[in-house]
Amino acid sequence: MRIIAVVAMLVIIAFAGSALAVPPGKTVEFAGGGAGKVVFDGKTHADKGAKCNDCHPALFQMKKGADKITMADINAGKSCGACHNGTKAFKAGDAANCAKCHKK
């Protein structure tokens, strides 16, 4: 079951699109498959103390469509996985955490 969830997340993220600079109070939604759309919430990250320059431009470019995000990259500590590694923030690769990003 976990393998299916991880594969589904890989497919969804692969087609999800790009990272965008999202100010607090705004969200960006990416189309998803069976696990549901991926929602990035700027306010949630700002409330945790994240600043725009924590991720831009080191992890994500500022141009829409410039970054492709995959679960393989996240699990390797790239893009979202730089923080969502189970140490700094919840581990994105754990099946129990899918719903934290994916919304049905």
Short mmCIF file of C-alpha atoms in Angstrom, two decimals:
data_model
loop_
_atom_site.label_atom_id
_atom_site.label_comp_id
_atom_site.label_asym_id
_atom_site.label_seq_id
_atom_site.Cartn_x
_atom_site.Cartn_y
_atom_site.Cartn_z
CA MET A 1 0.00 0.00 0.00
CA ARG A 2 2.84 2.39 0.86
CA ILE A 3 4.53 1.74 -2.49
CA ILE A 4 1.27 2.56 -4.29
CA ALA A 5 0.94 5.80 -2.32
CA VAL A 6 4.53 6.82 -3.09
CA VAL A 7 4.13 6.02 -6.80
CA ALA A 8 0.87 7.98 -6.89
CA MET A 9 2.59 10.93 -5.25
CA LEU A 10 5.43 10.75 -7.79
CA VAL A 11 3.00 10.86 -10.69
CA ILE A 12 1.00 13.68 -9.17
CA ILE A 13 4.01 15.82 -8.37
CA ALA A 14 5.53 15.13 -11.79
CA PHE A 15 2.42 16.60 -13.40
CA ALA A 16 1.76 19.13 -10.66
CA GLY A 17 3.72 21.92 -12.21
CA SER A 18 6.09 24.40 -10.78
CA ALA A 19 7.02 26.17 -7.62
CA LEU A 20 5.76 29.69 -7.32
CA ALA A 21 6.56 32.50 -4.93
CA VAL A 22 3.39 32.58 -2.85
CA PRO A 23 2.99 35.38 -0.34
CA PRO A 24 1.34 34.76 3.03
CA GLY A 25 -2.42 34.49 2.66
CA LYS A 26 -2.23 33.01 -0.84
CA THR A 27 -2.31 29.44 -2.06
CA VAL A 28 -1.27 27.74 -5.24
CA GLU A 29 -2.99 24.56 -6.34
CA PHE A 30 -1.51 21.97 -8.63
CA ALA A 31 -3.62 19.37 -10.42
CA GLY A 32 -3.24 15.89 -9.03
CA GLY A 33 -4.41 12.39 -9.63
CA GLY A 34 -5.78 9.87 -7.19
CA ALA A 35 -4.06 11.36 -4.15
CA GLY A 36 -5.70 14.74 -4.86
CA LYS A 37 -4.46 18.17 -5.82
CA VAL A 38 -1.38 19.58 -4.16
CA VAL A 39 -1.96 22.79 -2.25
CA PHE A 40 0.89 25.12 -1.27
CA ASP A 41 -0.16 27.69 1.33
CA GLY A 42 2.10 30.69 1.79
CA LYS A 43 0.47 31.59 5.14
CA THR A 44 1.07 28.15 6.62
CA HIS A 45 4.75 28.42 5.82
CA ALA A 46 5.00 32.04 7.02
CA ASP A 47 3.27 31.09 10.29
CA LYS A 48 6.02 28.52 10.84
CA GLY A 49 8.64 31.27 10.41
CA ALA A 50 9.57 30.67 6.77
CA LYS A 51 10.62 33.69 4.74
CA CYS A 52 10.49 33.96 0.95
CA ASN A 53 14.29 34.02 0.68
CA ASP A 54 14.53 30.74 2.62
CA CYS A 55 13.45 28.96 -0.57
CA HIS A 56 13.86 31.53 -3.34
CA PRO A 57 15.98 31.39 -5.41
CA ALA A 58 18.11 28.63 -3.81
CA LEU A 59 15.45 25.88 -3.97
CA PHE A 60 12.87 27.35 -6.33
CA GLN A 61 13.16 29.86 -9.13
CA MET A 62 10.80 32.83 -9.13
CA LYS A 63 9.47 32.15 -12.61
CA LYS A 64 6.24 30.17 -12.96
CA GLY A 65 6.88 26.84 -14.65
CA ALA A 66 10.64 26.98 -14.13
CA ASP A 67 10.82 24.21 -11.51
CA LYS A 68 9.56 20.67 -11.89
CA ILE A 69 8.93 18.97 -8.56
CA THR A 70 8.97 15.19 -8.22
CA MET A 71 8.62 12.94 -5.19
CA ALA A 72 11.97 11.40 -6.14
CA ASP A 73 13.59 14.83 -5.77
CA ILE A 74 11.71 15.56 -2.55
CA ASN A 75 12.80 12.21 -1.08
CA ALA A 76 16.39 13.05 -2.12
CA GLY A 77 16.26 16.28 -0.09
CA LYS A 78 15.71 18.59 -3.05
CA SER A 79 12.95 21.20 -3.49
CA CYS A 80 10.31 20.67 -0.74
CA GLY A 81 12.41 17.84 0.67
CA ALA A 82 15.08 20.29 1.81
CA CYS A 83 12.80 21.00 4.79
CA HIS A 84 10.19 18.23 4.59
CA ASN A 85 12.70 15.57 5.57
CA GLY A 86 11.33 14.50 8.95
CA THR A 87 13.81 16.66 10.86
CA LYS A 88 12.94 20.27 10.12
CA ALA A 89 9.34 19.58 9.01
CA PHE A 90 7.15 16.53 8.50
CA LYS A 91 8.61 13.97 6.11
CA ALA A 92 6.86 14.29 2.76
CA GLY A 93 7.80 10.76 1.74
CA ASP A 94 5.87 9.10 4.57
CA ALA A 95 2.51 7.78 3.37
CA ALA A 96 0.88 8.98 6.60
CA ASN A 97 1.67 12.57 5.55
CA CYS A 98 0.17 12.52 2.03
CA ALA A 99 -2.94 14.47 3.09
CA LYS A 100 -0.82 17.31 4.44
CA CYS A 101 -0.10 18.34 0.83
CA HIS A 102 -2.65 16.42 -1.22
CA LYS A 103 -6.29 17.47 -0.91
CA LYS A 104 -9.19 15.49 -2.32
#
